Amino acid sequence: MRGTMKLIMGNMFAGKTTELITRIDIMRKHGRKKVLILKPSIDTRSGAGKIKNFHGRAMDAIEIPINHAKSVLQAVHEEELRVGNKFDVIAIDEVQFFTFRSGIYRIINELLENEYDVIAAGLRLDFRGEPFGSTLDLVGLCEGMHNVTLLSSFCTMCGKPAHLPQRLIDGDPAPYESTQIQVGGKESYEARCYECHKLPGRPSVQ
Ligand SMILES: [Zn+2]
């Protein structure tokens, strides 16, 4: 039987990884499910080979190169050989780093066809308030909105519900033209509401 896709998406500082870790815990402890955790190798915040929430709770994860999502299938196969049994669930954190072009949509579909359940967590929107990677595409693999969880945080400026990540470079709002994924540099992020989110240089709609 085809597996089930579940998606946890939302803003930064909204507890996506905490939600993922909690669900993995419950599946492992109470559902006796074998869960394999994957993450993009670009995510260095959590440390090598781990997913980690802001409370410091960590779980082991296999790293997948972002431009080669096909490695997901290889990683599942290799880990099954290593541990000697089939996994029930494949969990993927920071799924936004896989673009549609990486093939992640078709690869997750393949996992579902091969009877794995898949649970993925990712940022819905980037610092521009625009779709980040394949996160929103993956709604297409969910069988109903009950399988989609949308998490928001609170605005650091005014306390209202915050749906947008504010990127700051040396403390100032990053311009629209800066790259979607910035590695290194003195950047930081805050959760902001639509009113408090600042995006200098945003082009007008033609
Ligand atoms: Zn605000």
Tab-separated table of N, CA and C in Angstrom, residues 81-172:
chain	number	residue	atom	x	y	z
A	81	LEU	N	20.630	-2.006	4.630
A	81	LEU	CA	21.612	-3.089	4.604
A	81	LEU	C	22.412	-3.109	5.905
A	82	ARG	N	22.763	-1.903	6.382
A	82	ARG	CA	23.596	-1.800	7.579
A	82	ARG	C	22.845	-2.302	8.830
A	83	VAL	N	21.588	-1.866	8.988
A	83	VAL	CA	20.852	-2.247	10.199
A	83	VAL	C	20.133	-3.585	10.055
A	84	GLY	N	19.967	-4.045	8.807
A	84	GLY	CA	19.406	-5.379	8.593
A	84	GLY	C	17.887	-5.458	8.577
A	85	ASN	N	17.215	-4.326	8.499
A	85	ASN	CA	15.763	-4.382	8.246
A	85	ASN	C	15.271	-3.133	7.539
A	86	LYS	N	13.996	-3.203	7.095
A	86	LYS	CA	13.409	-2.119	6.316
A	86	LYS	C	12.894	-1.032	7.260
A	87	PHE	N	13.002	0.207	6.824
A	87	PHE	CA	12.423	1.306	7.600
A	87	PHE	C	10.939	1.446	7.262
A	88	ASP	N	10.185	1.909	8.248
A	88	ASP	CA	8.759	2.184	8.024
A	88	ASP	C	8.557	3.628	7.568
A	89	VAL	N	9.395	4.512	8.122
A	89	VAL	CA	9.191	5.951	7.927
A	89	VAL	C	10.523	6.610	7.562
A	90	ILE	N	10.478	7.502	6.565
A	90	ILE	CA	11.647	8.324	6.233
A	90	ILE	C	11.318	9.754	6.655
A	91	ALA	N	12.129	10.316	7.539
A	91	ALA	CA	11.921	11.691	8.016
A	91	ALA	C	12.997	12.583	7.411
A	92	ILE	N	12.595	13.748	6.923
A	92	ILE	CA	13.548	14.681	6.303
A	92	ILE	C	13.392	16.047	6.956
A	93	ASP	N	14.479	16.575	7.527
A	93	ASP	CA	14.428	17.917	8.125
A	93	ASP	C	15.025	18.925	7.140
A	94	GLU	N	14.675	20.192	7.300
A	94	GLU	CA	15.203	21.287	6.465
A	94	GLU	C	15.011	20.993	4.974
A	95	VAL	N	13.838	20.490	4.637
A	95	VAL	CA	13.579	19.994	3.277
A	95	VAL	C	13.607	21.122	2.241
A	96	GLN	N	13.476	22.394	2.720
A	96	GLN	CA	13.469	23.531	1.775
A	96	GLN	C	14.765	23.653	0.976
A	97	PHE	N	15.851	23.077	1.491
A	97	PHE	CA	17.127	23.203	0.770
A	97	PHE	C	17.172	22.354	-0.502
A	98	PHE	N	16.218	21.425	-0.648
A	98	PHE	CA	16.131	20.667	-1.899
A	98	PHE	C	15.209	21.409	-2.858
A	99	THR	N	15.725	21.831	-3.999
A	99	THR	CA	14.896	22.513	-4.985
A	99	THR	C	14.112	21.485	-5.796
A	100	PHE	N	13.122	21.958	-6.540
A	100	PHE	CA	12.379	21.049	-7.422
A	100	PHE	C	13.338	20.371	-8.399
A	101	ARG	N	14.305	21.148	-8.890
A	101	ARG	CA	15.276	20.604	-9.864
A	101	ARG	C	16.139	19.496	-9.281
A	102	SER	N	16.289	19.471	-7.966
A	102	SER	CA	17.078	18.405	-7.349
A	102	SER	C	16.395	17.048	-7.501
A	103	GLY	N	15.098	17.073	-7.846
A	103	GLY	CA	14.355	15.823	-8.033
A	103	GLY	C	13.654	15.340	-6.773
A	104	ILE	N	13.635	16.160	-5.704
A	104	ILE	CA	13.103	15.692	-4.409
A	104	ILE	C	11.637	15.280	-4.498
A	105	TYR	N	10.846	15.990	-5.311
A	105	TYR	CA	9.409	15.659	-5.395
A	105	TYR	C	9.214	14.234	-5.906
A	106	ARG	N	9.914	13.917	-6.994
A	106	ARG	CA	9.761	12.586	-7.588
A	106	ARG	C	10.362	11.506	-6.696
A	107	ILE	N	11.427	11.869	-5.980
A	107	ILE	CA	12.067	10.878	-5.110
A	107	ILE	C	11.175	10.540	-3.914
A	108	ILE	N	10.547	11.569	-3.337
A	108	ILE	CA	9.622	11.284	-2.228
A	108	ILE	C	8.424	10.483	-2.739
A	109	ASN	N	7.948	10.831	-3.950
A	109	ASN	CA	6.858	10.052	-4.547
A	109	ASN	C	7.254	8.586	-4.700
A	110	GLU	N	8.488	8.356	-5.107
A	110	GLU	CA	9.011	6.987	-5.257
A	110	GLU	C	9.020	6.260	-3.903
A	111	LEU	N	9.448	6.972	-2.844
A	111	LEU	CA	9.443	6.377	-1.497
A	111	LEU	C	8.014	5.994	-1.093
A	112	LEU	N	7.052	6.890	-1.383
A	112	LEU	CA	5.649	6.612	-1.041
A	112	LEU	C	5.142	5.395	-1.817
A	113	GLU	N	5.509	5.324	-3.111
A	113	GLU	CA	5.109	4.168	-3.934
A	113	GLU	C	5.712	2.877	-3.397
A	114	ASN	N	6.909	2.998	-2.793
A	114	ASN	CA	7.570	1.821	-2.221
A	114	ASN	C	7.141	1.564	-0.774
A	115	GLU	N	5.995	2.145	-0.396
A	115	GLU	CA	5.314	1.853	0.867
A	115	GLU	C	5.977	2.441	2.110
A	116	TYR	N	6.863	3.398	1.921
A	116	TYR	CA	7.388	4.127	3.076
A	116	TYR	C	6.434	5.279	3.385
A	117	ASP	N	6.240	5.550	4.685
A	117	ASP	CA	5.624	6.818	5.062
A	117	ASP	C	6.737	7.850	5.079
A	118	VAL	N	6.428	9.079	4.703
A	118	VAL	CA	7.433	10.148	4.692
A	118	VAL	C	6.915	11.313	5.520
A	119	ILE	N	7.775	11.848	6.376
A	119	ILE	CA	7.436	13.075	7.099
A	119	ILE	C	8.577	14.061	6.882
A	120	ALA	N	8.232	15.243	6.394
A	120	ALA	CA	9.256	16.244	6.090
A	120	ALA	C	8.933	17.536	6.819
A	121	ALA	N	9.985	18.249	7.235
A	121	ALA	CA	9.807	19.554	7.870
A	121	ALA	C	10.642	20.568	7.118
A	122	GLY	N	10.084	21.761	6.895
A	122	GLY	CA	10.857	22.765	6.171
A	122	GLY	C	10.279	24.164	6.277
A	123	LEU	N	11.115	25.112	5.926
A	123	LEU	CA	10.689	26.519	5.863
A	123	LEU	C	9.750	26.691	4.679
A	124	ARG	N	8.632	27.372	4.917
A	124	ARG	CA	7.679	27.593	3.826
A	124	ARG	C	8.137	28.750	2.939
A	125	LEU	N	8.567	29.847	3.579
A	125	LEU	CA	8.921	31.056	2.838
A	125	LEU	C	10.349	31.474	3.151
A	126	ASP	N	10.993	32.101	2.171
A	126	ASP	CA	12.357	32.584	2.389
A	126	ASP	C	12.311	34.017	2.946
A	127	PHE	N	13.471	34.660	3.050
A	127	PHE	CA	13.519	36.006	3.666
A	127	PHE	C	12.779	37.040	2.824
A	128	ARG	N	12.483	36.696	1.551
A	128	ARG	CA	11.713	37.604	0.687
A	128	ARG	C	10.212	37.388	0.838
A	129	GLY	N	9.833	36.371	1.617
A	129	GLY	CA	8.413	36.021	1.717
A	129	GLY	C	7.955	35.231	0.512
A	130	GLU	N	8.901	34.615	-0.200
A	130	GLU	CA	8.585	33.827	-1.394
A	130	GLU	C	8.875	32.348	-1.133
A	131	PRO	N	8.232	31.438	-1.897
A	131	PRO	CA	8.380	30.002	-1.627
A	131	PRO	C	9.841	29.564	-1.562
A	132	PHE	N	10.146	28.772	-0.550
A	132	PHE	CA	11.516	28.314	-0.336
A	132	PHE	C	11.633	26.869	-0.821
A	133	GLY	N	12.464	26.664	-1.850
A	133	GLY	CA	12.739	25.305	-2.351
A	133	GLY	C	11.461	24.566	-2.684
A	134	SER	N	11.404	23.289	-2.337
A	134	SER	CA	10.270	22.435	-2.705
A	134	SER	C	9.231	22.294	-1.612
A	135	THR	N	9.382	23.031	-0.499
A	135	THR	CA	8.473	22.803	0.632
A	135	THR	C	7.005	22.851	0.217
A	136	LEU	N	6.611	23.940	-0.476
A	136	LEU	CA	5.202	24.067	-0.852
A	136	LEU	C	4.788	23.047	-1.908
A	137	ASP	N	5.727	22.666	-2.779
A	137	ASP	CA	5.408	21.633	-3.778
A	137	ASP	C	4.987	20.331	-3.101
A	138	LEU	N	5.597	20.057	-1.945
A	138	LEU	CA	5.356	18.766	-1.288
A	138	LEU	C	3.937	18.631	-0.752
A	139	VAL	N	3.208	19.752	-0.670
A	139	VAL	CA	1.774	19.680	-0.342
A	139	VAL	C	1.083	18.781	-1.370
A	140	GLY	N	1.602	18.792	-2.597
A	140	GLY	CA	1.040	17.977	-3.682
A	140	GLY	C	1.097	16.483	-3.423
A	141	LEU	N	1.931	16.050	-2.496
A	141	LEU	CA	2.036	14.622	-2.176
A	141	LEU	C	1.221	14.243	-0.941
A	142	CYS	N	0.655	15.272	-0.259
A	142	CYS	CA	-0.156	15.014	0.940
A	142	CYS	C	-1.581	14.704	0.512
A	143	GLU	N	-2.199	13.732	1.154
A	143	GLU	CA	-3.533	13.305	0.721
A	143	GLU	C	-4.645	14.202	1.242
A	144	GLY	N	-4.342	15.031	2.204
A	144	GLY	CA	-5.357	15.958	2.715
A	144	GLY	C	-4.679	16.995	3.576
A	145	MET	N	-5.392	18.089	3.847
A	145	MET	CA	-4.763	19.143	4.639
A	145	MET	C	-4.531	18.704	6.082
A	146	HIS	N	-5.190	17.620	6.527
A	146	HIS	CA	-4.913	17.097	7.877
A	146	HIS	C	-3.483	16.552	7.959
A	147	ASN	N	-2.855	16.328	6.821
A	147	ASN	CA	-1.459	15.863	6.833
A	147	ASN	C	-0.454	17.002	6.704
A	148	VAL	N	-0.967	18.231	6.696
A	148	VAL	CA	-0.095	19.411	6.604
A	148	VAL	C	-0.200	20.205	7.903
A	149	THR	N	0.918	20.504	8.517
A	149	THR	CA	0.935	21.324	9.732
A	149	THR	C	1.663	22.618	9.412
A	150	LEU	N	0.982	23.752	9.644
A	150	LEU	CA	1.593	25.047	9.357
A	150	LEU	C	1.860	25.763	10.680
A	151	LEU	N	3.138	26.015	10.953
A	151	LEU	CA	3.534	26.620	12.226
A	151	LEU	C	3.994	28.057	12.017
A	152	SER	N	3.569	28.942	12.912
A	152	SER	CA	4.070	30.313	12.852
A	152	SER	C	4.786	30.614	14.164
A	153	SER	N	5.545	31.699	14.150
A	153	SER	CA	6.231	32.121	15.358
A	153	SER	C	5.608	33.439	15.816
A	154	PHE	N	6.322	34.204	16.607
A	154	PHE	CA	5.836	35.520	17.034
A	154	PHE	C	6.833	36.584	16.611
A	155	CYS	N	6.308	37.722	16.185
A	155	CYS	CA	7.145	38.802	15.678
A	155	CYS	C	8.025	39.359	16.799
A	156	THR	N	9.332	39.450	16.514
A	156	THR	CA	10.265	39.954	17.536
A	156	THR	C	10.057	41.451	17.788
A	157	MET	N	9.397	42.162	16.834
A	157	MET	CA	9.187	43.599	16.993
A	157	MET	C	7.897	43.912	17.758
A	158	CYS	N	6.794	43.200	17.430
A	158	CYS	CA	5.492	43.594	17.981
A	158	CYS	C	4.715	42.459	18.639
A	159	GLY	N	5.191	41.220	18.492
A	159	GLY	CA	4.526	40.113	19.178
A	159	GLY	C	3.350	39.492	18.450
A	160	LYS	N	3.008	40.023	17.254
A	160	LYS	CA	1.917	39.421	16.480
A	160	LYS	C	2.397	38.101	15.855
A	161	PRO	N	1.454	37.249	15.397
A	161	PRO	CA	1.884	36.031	14.700
A	161	PRO	C	2.814	36.388	13.538
A	162	ALA	N	3.910	35.648	13.402
A	162	ALA	CA	4.940	35.979	12.413
A	162	ALA	C	5.088	34.850	11.409
A	163	HIS	N	4.905	35.189	10.131
A	163	HIS	CA	5.010	34.184	9.076
A	163	HIS	C	6.269	34.345	8.232
A	164	LEU	N	7.013	35.421	8.449
A	164	LEU	CA	8.147	35.700	7.567
A	164	LEU	C	9.471	35.701	8.314
A	165	PRO	N	10.533	35.101	7.704
A	165	PRO	CA	11.860	35.237	8.270
A	165	PRO	C	12.467	36.578	7.827
A	166	GLN	N	12.915	37.366	8.780
A	166	GLN	CA	13.613	38.620	8.451
A	166	GLN	C	15.102	38.335	8.450
A	167	ARG	N	15.755	38.534	7.296
A	167	ARG	CA	17.213	38.371	7.267
A	167	ARG	C	17.865	39.703	7.560
A	168	LEU	N	18.830	39.687	8.454
A	168	LEU	CA	19.590	40.889	8.798
A	168	LEU	C	21.057	40.644	8.454
A	169	ILE	N	21.658	41.634	7.790
A	169	ILE	CA	23.099	41.553	7.531
A	169	ILE	C	23.746	42.694	8.302
A	170	ASP	N	24.624	42.349	9.218
A	170	ASP	CA	25.207	43.329	10.155
A	170	ASP	C	24.109	44.165	10.820
A	171	GLY	N	23.005	43.549	11.138
A	171	GLY	CA	21.917	44.209	11.865
A	171	GLY	C	20.899	44.933	11.000
A	172	ASP	N	21.168	45.071	9.685
A	172	ASP	CA	20.239	45.786	8.798
A	172	ASP	C	19.455	44.801	7.923
